[in-house]
Structures are given as structure tokens and as C-alpha cells.
Amino acid sequence: MTKHNQEIVTRFAPSPTGFMHIGNLRTALYSWLLAKSQRGRFILRIEDTDQERFVPGAVEVIMDTLKITGLTYDEGPGVGGEHGPYIQSERKNIYRKYAEQLVASGHAYYCFCTPERLQSLHDANGIGGYDRHCRNMSAGEAAQRLAAGEPYVIRQKIPLEGETSYYDEVFGKITLANSDMQDQILLKADGFPTYNFAHVVDDHLMGVTHVVRGSEYLTSTPKYALLYDAFGWERPYYVHLPLLMGRGEDGKVSKLSKRHGAVSFQDLLAAGYLPQAVLNYIALLGWCPKDNNQEIFTLEELQQSFSVDAISKSPSIFDYDKLNWFNSEYIKALPPAEFAERALPQLKEICPDYVALDKLAALLHTRVNTFAEISGMVDFIAAKLPFDAALYTNKKNKTTPELCAKVLSDVRPLLAAAEWQNDKLFALLKDYAAASGVKAGAVMWAVRVAVARKGVTPGGATELLEVLGREESLARIDQALQELAE
Ligand code: GLU
């Protein structure tokens, strides 16, 4: 899908908002994949011409995110390149010349309408838009008013008749009647270009061949295509990505937002997700491999499999359960030492001295979805949970409080003399079950509930005994026996 076999050049052009929305990260990923799958170039450009929305530190957030996720860029802030600067506010002087060129060629015009006039238009017509008041002003009058220093903007002169089409690689042919398009502002009164203008000029000057972005731009792209035509520039390929949706508690699907959960990359990391798990999951939100059902992909594997024709145009739903699954797979794949290194600071904070933290970490490694879950999973270790007699009645293992009390008092002396190792303890309890005729499951249940005081634990009875140590385990069993007797 290249014209004249040229090198593919894509870009990621975020506005610095202070956080990286998951939808933006997906755009970055797909844009990167499109370039890298074809040995092309990937550019990072910061679109900050809306000076009122300046957020300090926001550019760093973008650069950090790309660094953490491995989406390296060949040109951009901090890296440089022959098309810089890559921050639009630093390119301010570039755009005016191009806007004036369009005025000269009859594709744009000076507009001197005051904010008050535009406001009263707006009040009268609602969002009907600009009435093209200055569109037919004579060149002489415009020159005079410019010379007098009147504030002005430059607007695009959209043809009044006909229609404009372009071909989108995902959505197909998109056509808009020219009469449905506004004479949009290209250059603002403060001399800054609008997004609508700046990105077209920059994409052209930077040699971008493929514009990858969210589908919210699908229907404004005809206006951009007209700008390319007006300049006599070759239009780029357009790849608009499907909408990202979230499912609310009521089951309703709407545009993915905070109401559905964490939606920024930074919030997801803070919630305990691994960067590569997030990236892997979002790769599949709108794209899937053509010839298999593979789900776990390294970035390199994605690069090998990616192709634009496998991007779907139907909206994708961001499913937090699915993300949990991806994250647990990535956590399981961590080397044990790396898992422990990440989990231990949390465990040290929560757990008392007597706990065998390395053993606990090993138990958690295969069981957690996110690092943030850990504290909830080990709550029973530090703070003894309240006694709950109902826990001793378990249907599956056929236990009653009475049976549990008998088991606990029988195994108490055996445990006191045992070697404190999971497999030894496990064999001991199994032998006791066989000898006493109590089901092994019931024995394990009684011990587990006595030491943990909860039914769901990261590990079975004897694993917990090992983690808690002999003294603490026996003390908990004693206390359980006492409570059961009462
Ligand atoms: N700055 C725009 C945004 O963040 C970029 C759109 C585009 O990629 O052209 O939505």
C-alpha cells in the first residue's frame, strides 16, 4: 500500500494533556507497528498549539510512556531529526507562510469578524457556525484592514458546491458534501495555527505517508484532504482506528471513560498492571492476527504479524477482566526473582517478622492478576480476621464445626512435632486423614480456615503453615480450638 514504493513514515501526534489515554496509546502502537512492520520511520510530534490548554510536565508523560512501552521513535523531541522542531509551538513561524499562500491562491481568506460578532452569530444560530461574512471581501479592503493592524484570522475557503471524498484504509470511501463543511480557522488571531491546519502542514513537511489516528477525525478529514489539494500536495494514506468503548455496570456500552475504570496508562500502572501486558491487550483492541488465535505477543511478534487490512472498523470494548488475564499471564512469565523483587516491598510492609516472605511470594506469583491485589490477598497474615464459625461448615469438603474441632485437636500435637516443610506437613496431614478416616479435603479445610480465617487464600493449608511458621500456626490453631469450643 505504498505510493511510488516510498518509505513508510508514520507519526504519533498527541496533544499534551498530562496523561496517556489508553486510546491514544493504541494509536501510538498501531502507528508504530505500521511503520516498523514495513521497516519505515516513526515520528513523535507534540501538538500543543492550543496554548490555553498547556499542562506542565505533559510532554514528559508522553515521552516516558513511549519509552516504557518500547515504542521508540526515529524523530521527535529529545531525539531530533531533520524535520524538527517536533513541538508545534516551536514551529509557530512556519505556518503563517503556508496560510498566506492559500490566501494568495484563493483557497483561504482573511476574516476580521470580532469575537462579539461571532458570539452573536452563535447565539442566533446555535452551533450553526460561521456565516462566511468575510469570504468575499476585496483584496484591497483586506490589505487596508491588515495595514491598520486589525486583528484577524485566516479561514479555509471550502467550495460551496460539490463533494469531497477520500479513501480510508479501514473505513473505505468517505464522502462529505462541501456544503456540510465549515470555513474553518487555519490561523488564529494569536498567530498560532489550529490543529486542523498545523497537522496538515507538518505531516506534509515531515514526509508522513500514513496518518494513523482515532476515528473521531474520520469526518473532518475531507477538509484536510482539500487543504492537500489546494497546496498541490500528495494526500497521505489515512488509517482511522475503531472507537474504544467501555461497558458500564448497567451493561450499557459507551465511549471509554473514567466511569469505566482506569483509562490512562499511568493509572493502569499505578493499579499494578505491567506495561507490556497493557500494550499486548490494547494491540488486540481493533486488530487481530489473520491466520491464528494467538493472544500473547511480544512487541517484536506484533511487528511481524501486524497489517492494516486486519484492523477492524467495529468499535472495540475495553474489558478489564480480559486485561486482568493478560496481566496475570505476564506476571506468571516473570522470573521468580523478578516477581519477588516487585512483590517484596509490599509484603514487607504488610507482614510481620515471622512470615517466610520468599515462600509467600512464590505462592502469590502464580495467583495474582495485578500487584495491587496482593495486599487484599494477604490481609489474613498480619491482621487476624474475626472468628467466623460459618467458615467451618463447608459443603464441598463435608465439614462441620464439630468435625473441624476434632481434626484440629488431633493434628495439633502431630504438627507440634513435625518438620516444618510444606511437603512434610502435607504428608503428615494426609497420613492422619487416611488413619482417621476423615476425608483429606476436610482435614486440609479445617487447618486452612483455622490459620487463615478465610476461605480463599493464596495457597493450601500446608503452604500457609509453612509461610506462617510453626509458632504462629500452632497459636492460631489453639485459638481456633478455643473459639470453636465456645
Ligand atoms: N493532536 C491530535 C490528538 O491528540 C492528533 C490527531 C492526529 O493524529 O492527527 O487527538
Short mmCIF file of C-alpha atoms and ligand atoms in Angstrom, two decimals:
data_model
loop_
_atom_site.label_atom_id
_atom_site.label_comp_id
_atom_site.label_asym_id
_atom_site.label_seq_id
_atom_site.Cartn_x
_atom_site.Cartn_y
_atom_site.Cartn_z
CA MET A 1 0.00 0.00 0.00
CA THR A 2 2.73 2.49 -0.78
CA LYS A 3 2.82 5.10 -3.47
CA HIS A 4 5.95 5.08 -5.62
CA ASN A 5 7.44 2.44 -3.30
CA GLN A 6 8.39 5.17 -0.88
CA GLU A 7 9.49 4.51 2.68
CA ILE A 8 6.57 4.39 5.06
CA VAL A 9 6.58 7.26 7.52
CA THR A 10 4.03 7.40 10.31
CA ARG A 11 3.70 9.63 13.29
CA PHE A 12 2.09 9.85 16.67
CA ALA A 13 0.86 13.38 17.28
CA PRO A 14 -0.63 13.66 20.74
CA SER A 15 -1.71 16.84 22.43
CA PRO A 16 0.00 17.13 25.79
CA THR A 17 -2.88 16.59 28.21
CA GLY A 18 -0.87 15.33 31.17
CA PHE A 19 -1.86 11.69 30.87
CA MET A 20 -1.83 9.00 28.21
CA HIS A 21 -5.33 7.79 27.48
CA ILE A 22 -5.43 4.14 26.52
CA GLY A 23 -6.97 5.08 23.17
CA ASN A 24 -4.01 7.34 22.46
CA LEU A 25 -1.57 4.65 23.40
CA ARG A 26 -3.30 2.30 20.99
CA THR A 27 -2.96 4.93 18.27
CA ALA A 28 0.75 5.23 19.06
CA LEU A 29 1.13 1.46 18.98
CA TYR A 30 -0.66 0.95 15.66
CA SER A 31 1.16 3.85 14.08
CA TRP A 32 4.48 2.45 15.32
CA LEU A 33 3.56 -1.05 14.14
CA LEU A 34 2.58 0.17 10.71
CA ALA A 35 5.95 1.86 10.27
CA LYS A 36 8.05 -0.82 11.90
CA SER A 37 6.33 -3.73 10.17
CA GLN A 38 7.47 -2.16 6.89
CA ARG A 39 10.88 -1.01 8.07
CA GLY A 40 9.64 2.55 7.97
CA ARG A 41 10.13 5.58 10.17
CA PHE A 42 8.07 6.62 13.17
CA ILE A 43 7.90 10.24 14.31
CA LEU A 44 6.71 11.75 17.57
CA ARG A 45 5.23 15.21 17.21
CA ILE A 46 3.70 17.19 20.05
CA GLU A 47 0.59 19.15 19.12
CA ASP A 48 0.45 21.97 21.60
CA THR A 49 -0.85 24.90 19.58
CA ASP A 50 -3.77 25.30 21.95
CA GLN A 51 -1.82 27.41 24.41
CA GLU A 52 -4.75 27.75 26.79
CA ARG A 53 -4.55 24.05 27.47
CA PHE A 54 -0.88 23.97 28.42
CA VAL A 55 -0.14 21.36 31.10
CA PRO A 56 3.33 21.41 32.66
CA GLY A 57 5.15 18.07 32.50
CA ALA A 58 2.77 16.70 29.90
CA VAL A 59 5.37 16.21 27.18
CA GLU A 60 7.47 14.15 29.60
CA VAL A 61 4.46 11.91 30.29
CA ILE A 62 4.21 11.16 26.58
CA MET A 63 7.92 10.55 26.16
CA ASP A 64 8.05 8.34 29.27
CA THR A 65 5.12 6.26 28.10
CA LEU A 66 6.72 5.58 24.74
CA LYS A 67 9.98 4.72 26.44
CA ILE A 68 8.41 2.30 28.94
CA THR A 69 6.39 0.56 26.26
CA GLY A 70 9.30 0.31 23.84
CA LEU A 71 7.66 2.41 21.13
CA THR A 72 10.89 4.07 20.14
CA TYR A 73 10.71 6.94 17.69
CA ASP A 74 13.16 7.79 14.97
CA GLU A 75 12.48 11.51 15.06
CA GLY A 76 10.98 13.67 17.75
CA PRO A 77 11.59 15.66 20.92
CA GLY A 78 14.73 14.54 22.69
CA VAL A 79 15.85 12.55 19.67
CA GLY A 80 15.95 15.22 16.99
CA GLY A 81 15.82 14.65 13.26
CA GLU A 82 15.93 16.53 10.01
CA HIS A 83 12.33 17.74 10.20
CA GLY A 84 12.44 19.38 13.63
CA PRO A 85 11.45 21.04 15.79
CA TYR A 86 8.86 18.43 16.72
CA ILE A 87 6.90 20.51 19.19
CA GLN A 88 4.37 22.59 17.29
CA SER A 89 4.61 25.67 19.50
CA GLU A 90 8.29 25.81 18.47
CA ARG A 91 7.20 25.74 14.81
CA LYS A 92 4.92 28.75 15.11
CA ASN A 93 6.76 30.73 12.42
CA ILE A 94 6.39 28.00 9.83
CA TYR A 95 2.62 28.06 9.40
CA ARG A 96 1.83 31.67 8.52
CA LYS A 97 3.64 31.46 5.20
CA TYR A 98 1.54 28.48 4.21
CA ALA A 99 -1.70 30.09 5.32
CA GLU A 100 -0.86 33.19 3.28
CA GLN A 101 -0.01 31.02 0.30
CA LEU A 102 -3.56 29.65 0.44
CA VAL A 103 -4.99 33.17 0.63
CA ALA A 104 -2.99 34.09 -2.46
CA SER A 105 -4.22 31.03 -4.35
CA GLY A 106 -7.85 31.68 -3.40
CA HIS A 107 -8.23 28.74 -1.01
CA ALA A 108 -8.32 30.81 2.17
CA TYR A 109 -9.23 34.31 3.27
CA TYR A 110 -8.68 36.88 5.99
CA CYS A 111 -11.51 37.20 8.43
CA PHE A 112 -11.81 40.26 10.64
CA CYS A 113 -15.01 39.31 12.42
CA THR A 114 -14.80 40.27 16.08
CA PRO A 115 -15.35 37.76 18.87
CA GLU A 116 -18.52 39.72 19.70
CA ARG A 117 -19.89 39.31 16.20
CA LEU A 118 -19.12 35.57 16.25
CA GLN A 119 -20.75 35.27 19.64
CA SER A 120 -23.94 36.95 18.49
CA LEU A 121 -23.94 34.66 15.43
CA HIS A 122 -23.58 31.72 17.72
CA ASP A 123 -26.38 32.99 19.97
CA ALA A 124 -28.66 33.43 16.97
CA ASN A 125 -27.80 30.20 15.07
CA GLY A 126 -26.71 27.86 17.81
CA ILE A 127 -23.76 25.84 16.62
CA GLY A 128 -24.65 26.62 13.00
CA GLY A 129 -21.20 28.07 12.57
CA TYR A 130 -19.61 30.90 10.72
CA ASP A 131 -21.67 32.72 8.05
CA ARG A 132 -18.72 33.37 5.67
CA HIS A 133 -19.12 37.11 6.24
CA CYS A 134 -15.55 37.98 5.15
CA ARG A 135 -15.28 35.37 2.41
CA ASN A 136 -15.86 37.74 -0.46
CA MET A 137 -14.08 40.80 0.87
CA SER A 138 -11.99 42.52 -1.82
CA ALA A 139 -8.24 42.07 -1.64
CA GLY A 140 -7.92 45.84 -1.35
CA GLU A 141 -10.14 46.09 1.72
CA ALA A 142 -8.40 43.15 3.38
CA ALA A 143 -4.98 44.73 2.75
CA GLN A 144 -6.15 48.04 4.20
CA ARG A 145 -7.50 46.43 7.35
CA LEU A 146 -4.34 44.36 7.78
CA ALA A 147 -2.26 47.51 7.43
CA ALA A 148 -4.42 49.23 10.04
CA GLY A 149 -3.48 46.43 12.45
CA GLU A 150 -6.95 44.95 12.84
CA PRO A 151 -6.91 41.53 14.48
CA TYR A 152 -7.75 38.73 12.05
CA VAL A 153 -7.81 35.02 11.50
CA ILE A 154 -7.28 33.09 8.27
CA ARG A 155 -10.07 30.74 7.24
CA GLN A 156 -10.21 27.92 4.74
CA LYS A 157 -12.41 28.69 1.71
CA ILE A 158 -14.36 25.49 1.33
CA PRO A 159 -16.04 25.09 -2.09
CA LEU A 160 -19.75 25.86 -1.82
CA GLU A 161 -20.81 23.06 -4.12
CA GLY A 162 -19.85 19.51 -4.90
CA GLU A 163 -18.46 16.94 -2.55
CA THR A 164 -15.11 15.72 -1.29
CA SER A 165 -14.08 12.11 -0.88
CA TYR A 166 -11.08 10.26 0.37
CA TYR A 167 -10.30 6.63 0.86
CA ASP A 168 -9.70 5.37 4.37
CA GLU A 169 -7.70 2.14 4.69
CA VAL A 170 -10.05 0.86 7.40
CA PHE A 171 -13.40 2.53 6.77
CA GLY A 172 -13.32 2.71 3.00
CA LYS A 173 -14.53 5.63 0.91
CA ILE A 174 -15.69 8.61 2.94
CA THR A 175 -17.59 11.37 1.16
CA LEU A 176 -18.84 14.65 2.51
CA ALA A 177 -20.90 17.35 0.76
CA ASN A 178 -18.81 20.52 0.66
CA SER A 179 -21.84 22.47 1.85
CA ASP A 180 -21.66 20.47 5.10
CA MET A 181 -18.19 21.78 5.90
CA GLN A 182 -17.32 24.97 7.73
CA ASP A 183 -14.88 27.60 6.60
CA GLN A 184 -12.66 26.52 9.46
CA ILE A 185 -9.98 28.71 11.01
CA LEU A 186 -6.47 27.84 9.90
CA LEU A 187 -4.51 30.55 11.65
CA LYS A 188 -5.78 32.08 14.87
CA ALA A 189 -5.65 35.70 15.97
CA ASP A 190 -2.73 34.90 18.27
CA GLY A 191 -0.75 33.71 15.24
CA PHE A 192 -0.92 30.06 16.24
CA PRO A 193 -2.31 27.60 13.72
CA THR A 194 -5.27 25.42 14.64
CA TYR A 195 -4.82 21.67 14.85
CA ASN A 196 -6.76 21.45 11.58
CA PHE A 197 -4.08 23.37 9.75
CA ALA A 198 -0.89 22.62 11.65
CA HIS A 199 -1.12 18.87 11.36
CA VAL A 200 -1.63 19.02 7.59
CA VAL A 201 1.37 21.30 7.09
CA ASP A 202 3.51 19.23 9.45
CA ASP A 203 2.51 15.88 8.03
CA HIS A 204 3.48 17.16 4.62
CA LEU A 205 6.75 18.77 5.70
CA MET A 206 7.72 15.73 7.74
CA GLY A 207 7.03 13.39 4.85
CA VAL A 208 4.33 11.43 6.66
CA THR A 209 2.91 8.85 4.27
CA HIS A 210 0.29 7.28 6.58
CA VAL A 211 -1.84 9.17 9.05
CA VAL A 212 -2.97 6.81 11.82
CA ARG A 213 -5.41 8.24 14.35
CA GLY A 214 -8.73 7.81 16.13
CA SER A 215 -11.95 7.68 14.15
CA GLU A 216 -13.13 10.96 15.67
CA TYR A 217 -11.25 12.55 12.76
CA LEU A 218 -12.93 10.44 10.10
CA THR A 219 -15.42 13.07 9.02
CA SER A 220 -13.17 16.12 9.32
CA THR A 221 -10.58 14.54 7.06
CA PRO A 222 -12.29 15.73 3.83
CA LYS A 223 -11.42 19.28 4.91
CA TYR A 224 -7.81 18.23 5.36
CA ALA A 225 -7.84 16.48 2.02
CA LEU A 226 -8.99 19.77 0.45
CA LEU A 227 -6.01 21.51 2.01
CA TYR A 228 -3.63 18.98 0.45
CA ASP A 229 -5.32 19.53 -2.88
CA ALA A 230 -5.15 23.32 -2.51
CA PHE A 231 -1.41 23.14 -1.90
CA GLY A 232 -0.99 20.65 -4.70
CA TRP A 233 0.49 18.17 -2.19
CA GLU A 234 0.01 14.44 -2.42
CA ARG A 235 -2.54 13.27 0.16
CA PRO A 236 -1.31 10.72 2.69
CA TYR A 237 -2.95 7.35 3.28
CA TYR A 238 -5.48 7.52 6.10
CA VAL A 239 -5.86 4.83 8.72
CA HIS A 240 -8.60 5.71 11.19
CA LEU A 241 -8.92 3.36 14.15
CA PRO A 242 -12.17 2.00 15.54
CA LEU A 243 -13.75 3.60 18.59
CA LEU A 244 -12.77 2.34 22.01
CA MET A 245 -15.75 1.68 24.22
CA GLY A 246 -16.33 0.67 27.83
CA ARG A 247 -19.17 -1.32 29.36
CA GLY A 248 -20.86 0.32 32.34
CA GLU A 249 -22.21 -1.50 35.37
CA ASP A 250 -25.65 -1.33 33.80
CA GLY A 251 -24.28 -3.21 30.78
CA LYS A 252 -24.52 -0.15 28.54
CA VAL A 253 -21.68 0.48 26.15
CA SER A 254 -20.32 4.00 25.70
CA LYS A 255 -17.10 5.77 24.81
CA LEU A 256 -14.34 4.55 27.15
CA SER A 257 -14.01 6.98 30.04
CA LYS A 258 -13.09 7.18 33.71
CA ARG A 259 -16.51 5.94 34.66
CA HIS A 260 -15.47 2.51 33.36
CA GLY A 261 -12.25 2.34 35.37
CA ALA A 262 -8.66 3.46 34.96
CA VAL A 263 -8.23 4.74 31.40
CA SER A 264 -4.81 6.28 31.42
CA PHE A 265 -1.63 4.29 31.05
CA GLN A 266 -0.29 5.91 34.21
CA ASP A 267 -3.36 4.93 36.24
CA LEU A 268 -3.14 1.36 34.97
CA LEU A 269 0.50 1.13 36.03
CA ALA A 270 -0.43 2.52 39.44
CA ALA A 271 -3.13 -0.13 39.67
CA GLY A 272 -0.49 -2.82 39.29
CA TYR A 273 -0.58 -3.64 35.58
CA LEU A 274 2.61 -4.39 33.70
CA PRO A 275 3.37 -2.11 30.75
CA GLN A 276 3.83 -4.99 28.31
CA ALA A 277 0.58 -6.63 29.39
CA VAL A 278 -1.30 -3.39 28.78
CA LEU A 279 0.37 -2.96 25.42
CA ASN A 280 -0.36 -6.56 24.42
CA TYR A 281 -4.00 -6.22 25.37
CA ILE A 282 -4.59 -2.96 23.56
CA ALA A 283 -2.88 -4.32 20.46
CA LEU A 284 -5.87 -6.64 20.16
CA LEU A 285 -8.46 -3.89 20.60
CA GLY A 286 -9.21 -3.38 16.94
CA TRP A 287 -6.72 -5.73 15.35
CA CYS A 288 -6.25 -9.50 15.37
CA PRO A 289 -3.84 -11.81 13.62
CA LYS A 290 -5.19 -13.13 10.34
CA ASP A 291 -4.30 -16.78 10.50
CA ASN A 292 -4.33 -17.86 14.14
CA ASN A 293 -5.77 -17.12 17.57
CA GLN A 294 -2.55 -16.08 19.20
CA GLU A 295 -3.16 -13.69 22.07
CA ILE A 296 0.16 -13.28 23.83
CA PHE A 297 2.50 -11.21 21.69
CA THR A 298 5.82 -9.58 22.32
CA LEU A 299 6.23 -6.23 20.63
CA GLU A 300 8.51 -7.92 18.13
CA GLU A 301 5.91 -10.56 17.32
CA LEU A 302 3.29 -7.86 16.87
CA GLN A 303 5.60 -6.11 14.48
CA GLN A 304 5.89 -9.29 12.44
CA SER A 305 2.15 -10.03 12.36
CA PHE A 306 0.69 -6.56 12.05
CA SER A 307 -1.08 -5.46 8.92
CA VAL A 308 -3.51 -2.64 8.31
CA ASP A 309 -6.01 -4.79 6.46
CA ALA A 310 -6.61 -6.78 9.66
CA ILE A 311 -7.79 -3.68 11.54
CA SER A 312 -11.47 -3.86 12.28
CA LYS A 313 -13.85 -0.97 11.90
CA SER A 314 -16.28 -2.09 14.55
CA PRO A 315 -15.88 -0.48 17.96
CA SER A 316 -13.82 -2.44 20.48
CA ILE A 317 -14.81 -2.83 24.10
CA PHE A 318 -12.15 -2.44 26.73
CA ASP A 319 -12.67 -5.38 29.05
CA TYR A 320 -10.95 -5.12 32.43
CA ASP A 321 -11.34 -8.86 33.10
CA LYS A 322 -9.50 -9.60 29.92
CA LEU A 323 -6.78 -7.14 30.87
CA ASN A 324 -6.50 -8.95 34.22
CA TRP A 325 -6.00 -12.19 32.39
CA PHE A 326 -3.26 -10.71 30.22
CA ASN A 327 -1.59 -9.23 33.25
CA SER A 328 -1.66 -12.49 35.18
CA GLU A 329 -0.08 -14.23 32.20
CA TYR A 330 2.67 -11.62 32.09
CA ILE A 331 3.19 -11.87 35.83
CA LYS A 332 3.45 -15.66 35.64
CA ALA A 333 6.05 -15.28 32.93
CA LEU A 334 8.27 -13.11 35.14
CA PRO A 335 11.33 -14.90 36.53
CA PRO A 336 10.59 -15.74 40.22
CA ALA A 337 13.33 -13.43 41.42
CA GLU A 338 11.85 -10.52 39.49
CA PHE A 339 8.39 -11.20 40.81
CA ALA A 340 9.74 -11.37 44.35
CA GLU A 341 11.66 -8.17 43.90
CA ARG A 342 8.48 -6.36 42.90
CA ALA A 343 6.25 -8.01 45.49
CA LEU A 344 8.57 -7.95 48.50
CA PRO A 345 8.42 -4.24 49.33
CA GLN A 346 4.65 -4.55 49.66
CA LEU A 347 4.85 -7.80 51.60
CA LYS A 348 7.46 -6.41 53.98
CA GLU A 349 5.16 -3.55 54.79
CA ILE A 350 2.18 -5.77 55.50
CA CYS A 351 3.63 -8.90 57.02
CA PRO A 352 5.10 -9.48 60.48
CA ASP A 353 8.63 -10.83 61.01
CA TYR A 354 7.72 -14.47 61.43
CA VAL A 355 6.36 -14.81 57.89
CA ALA A 356 8.51 -16.66 55.31
CA LEU A 357 8.25 -13.92 52.73
CA ASP A 358 10.10 -15.74 49.96
CA LYS A 359 7.68 -18.66 50.25
CA LEU A 360 4.72 -16.30 50.32
CA ALA A 361 5.99 -14.51 47.23
CA ALA A 362 6.29 -17.86 45.44
CA LEU A 363 2.68 -18.68 46.34
CA LEU A 364 1.46 -15.34 45.05
CA HIS A 365 3.42 -15.48 41.83
CA THR A 366 1.04 -17.80 40.02
CA ARG A 367 -2.09 -16.39 41.60
CA VAL A 368 -2.21 -12.64 41.21
CA ASN A 369 -3.74 -10.64 38.41
CA THR A 370 -2.08 -7.40 39.47
CA PHE A 371 0.47 -6.35 42.05
CA ALA A 372 -2.14 -4.12 43.59
CA GLU A 373 -4.21 -7.17 44.55
CA ILE A 374 -1.54 -8.52 46.82
CA SER A 375 -2.47 -6.62 49.96
CA GLY A 376 -6.03 -7.89 49.81
CA MET A 377 -4.83 -11.44 49.32
CA VAL A 378 -2.54 -11.48 52.34
CA ASP A 379 -4.72 -9.49 54.74
CA PHE A 380 -5.16 -12.56 56.94
CA ILE A 381 -1.47 -12.77 57.66
CA ALA A 382 -0.91 -9.54 59.51
CA ALA A 383 -4.29 -8.76 60.97
CA LYS A 384 -6.13 -11.73 62.36
CA LEU A 385 -9.56 -11.67 60.81
CA PRO A 386 -12.56 -12.04 63.12
CA PHE A 387 -13.69 -15.58 64.03
CA ASP A 388 -16.39 -16.80 61.66
CA ALA A 389 -17.95 -20.12 62.70
CA ALA A 390 -19.77 -20.41 59.37
CA LEU A 391 -16.44 -20.93 57.58
CA TYR A 392 -16.06 -24.30 59.28
CA THR A 393 -19.14 -25.58 57.51
CA ASN A 394 -18.04 -26.43 54.02
CA LYS A 395 -20.25 -28.34 51.65
CA LYS A 396 -17.64 -29.45 49.19
CA ASN A 397 -15.36 -30.91 51.84
CA LYS A 398 -18.28 -32.01 54.02
CA THR A 399 -17.05 -30.28 57.14
CA THR A 400 -18.92 -29.09 60.23
CA PRO A 401 -17.56 -27.03 63.12
CA GLU A 402 -17.61 -30.18 65.27
CA LEU A 403 -15.61 -32.21 62.75
CA CYS A 404 -13.12 -29.37 62.37
CA ALA A 405 -12.68 -29.12 66.14
CA LYS A 406 -11.91 -32.84 66.31
CA VAL A 407 -9.45 -32.68 63.40
CA LEU A 408 -7.65 -29.67 64.86
CA SER A 409 -7.25 -31.16 68.29
CA ASP A 410 -5.98 -34.44 66.74
CA VAL A 411 -3.41 -32.82 64.46
CA ARG A 412 -2.23 -30.20 66.96
CA PRO A 413 0.26 -32.49 68.71
CA LEU A 414 1.36 -34.07 65.41
CA LEU A 415 2.12 -30.68 63.96
CA ALA A 416 3.96 -29.60 67.09
CA ALA A 417 6.44 -32.39 66.48
CA ALA A 418 6.61 -32.13 62.69
CA GLU A 419 9.38 -30.95 60.41
CA TRP A 420 8.19 -27.54 59.14
CA GLN A 421 8.20 -28.00 55.41
CA ASN A 422 5.28 -27.95 53.06
CA ASP A 423 5.71 -31.43 51.64
CA LYS A 424 6.37 -32.97 55.06
CA LEU A 425 3.35 -31.21 56.56
CA PHE A 426 1.23 -32.24 53.61
CA ALA A 427 2.23 -35.90 54.01
CA LEU A 428 1.55 -35.70 57.72
CA LEU A 429 -1.99 -34.42 57.27
CA LYS A 430 -2.67 -36.95 54.51
CA ASP A 431 -1.49 -39.79 56.72
CA TYR A 432 -3.67 -38.55 59.52
CA ALA A 433 -6.66 -38.43 57.13
CA ALA A 434 -6.05 -41.98 55.99
CA ALA A 435 -5.63 -43.25 59.53
CA SER A 436 -8.64 -41.40 60.95
CA GLY A 437 -11.00 -41.98 58.05
CA VAL A 438 -11.68 -38.23 57.69
CA LYS A 439 -11.53 -37.05 54.07
CA ALA A 440 -8.21 -35.38 53.25
CA GLY A 441 -10.08 -32.38 51.88
CA ALA A 442 -11.85 -31.93 55.19
CA VAL A 443 -8.58 -32.09 57.14
CA MET A 444 -6.97 -29.52 54.87
CA TRP A 445 -10.01 -27.29 55.07
CA ALA A 446 -10.10 -27.33 58.86
CA VAL A 447 -6.43 -26.39 59.10
CA ARG A 448 -6.62 -23.74 56.42
CA VAL A 449 -9.62 -22.00 57.91
CA ALA A 450 -8.14 -22.19 61.40
CA VAL A 451 -4.92 -20.41 60.42
CA ALA A 452 -6.30 -18.02 57.78
CA ARG A 453 -9.87 -17.36 58.93
CA LYS A 454 -10.91 -17.02 55.33
CA GLY A 455 -11.94 -19.48 52.66
CA VAL A 456 -9.94 -18.15 49.72
CA THR A 457 -6.22 -17.99 50.29
CA PRO A 458 -3.11 -17.89 48.12
CA GLY A 459 -2.15 -21.50 48.75
CA GLY A 460 -3.48 -24.52 50.58
CA ALA A 461 -3.33 -25.46 54.24
CA THR A 462 0.21 -26.71 54.46
CA GLU A 463 1.62 -23.97 52.26
CA LEU A 464 0.10 -21.45 54.64
CA LEU A 465 1.52 -23.31 57.64
CA GLU A 466 4.95 -23.10 56.10
CA VAL A 467 4.61 -19.39 55.40
CA LEU A 468 3.33 -18.61 58.91
CA GLY A 469 5.90 -20.71 60.74
CA ARG A 470 5.38 -23.26 63.49
CA GLU A 471 4.83 -20.98 66.44
CA GLU A 472 2.30 -18.70 64.81
CA SER A 473 0.46 -21.61 63.16
CA LEU A 474 0.11 -23.51 66.41
CA ALA A 475 -1.03 -20.38 68.23
CA ARG A 476 -3.71 -19.84 65.60
CA ILE A 477 -4.87 -23.44 65.84
CA ASP A 478 -5.07 -23.14 69.62
CA GLN A 479 -7.13 -20.03 69.32
CA ALA A 480 -9.42 -21.64 66.77
CA LEU A 481 -9.94 -24.63 69.07
CA GLN A 482 -10.85 -22.32 71.90
CA GLU A 483 -13.29 -20.33 69.75
CA LEU A 484 -14.86 -23.49 68.37
CA ALA A 485 -15.36 -24.80 71.88
CA GLU A 486 -17.15 -21.60 72.86
N1 GLU B 1 -3.36 16.07 18.42
C1 GLU B 1 -4.40 15.23 17.93
C2 GLU B 1 -4.94 14.41 19.08
O1 GLU B 1 -4.27 14.27 20.08
C3 GLU B 1 -3.82 14.31 16.90
C4 GLU B 1 -4.75 13.81 15.87
C5 GLU B 1 -3.93 13.28 14.70
O2 GLU B 1 -3.23 12.29 14.93
O3 GLU B 1 -3.97 13.85 13.64
O4 GLU B 1 -6.06 13.94 19.00
#
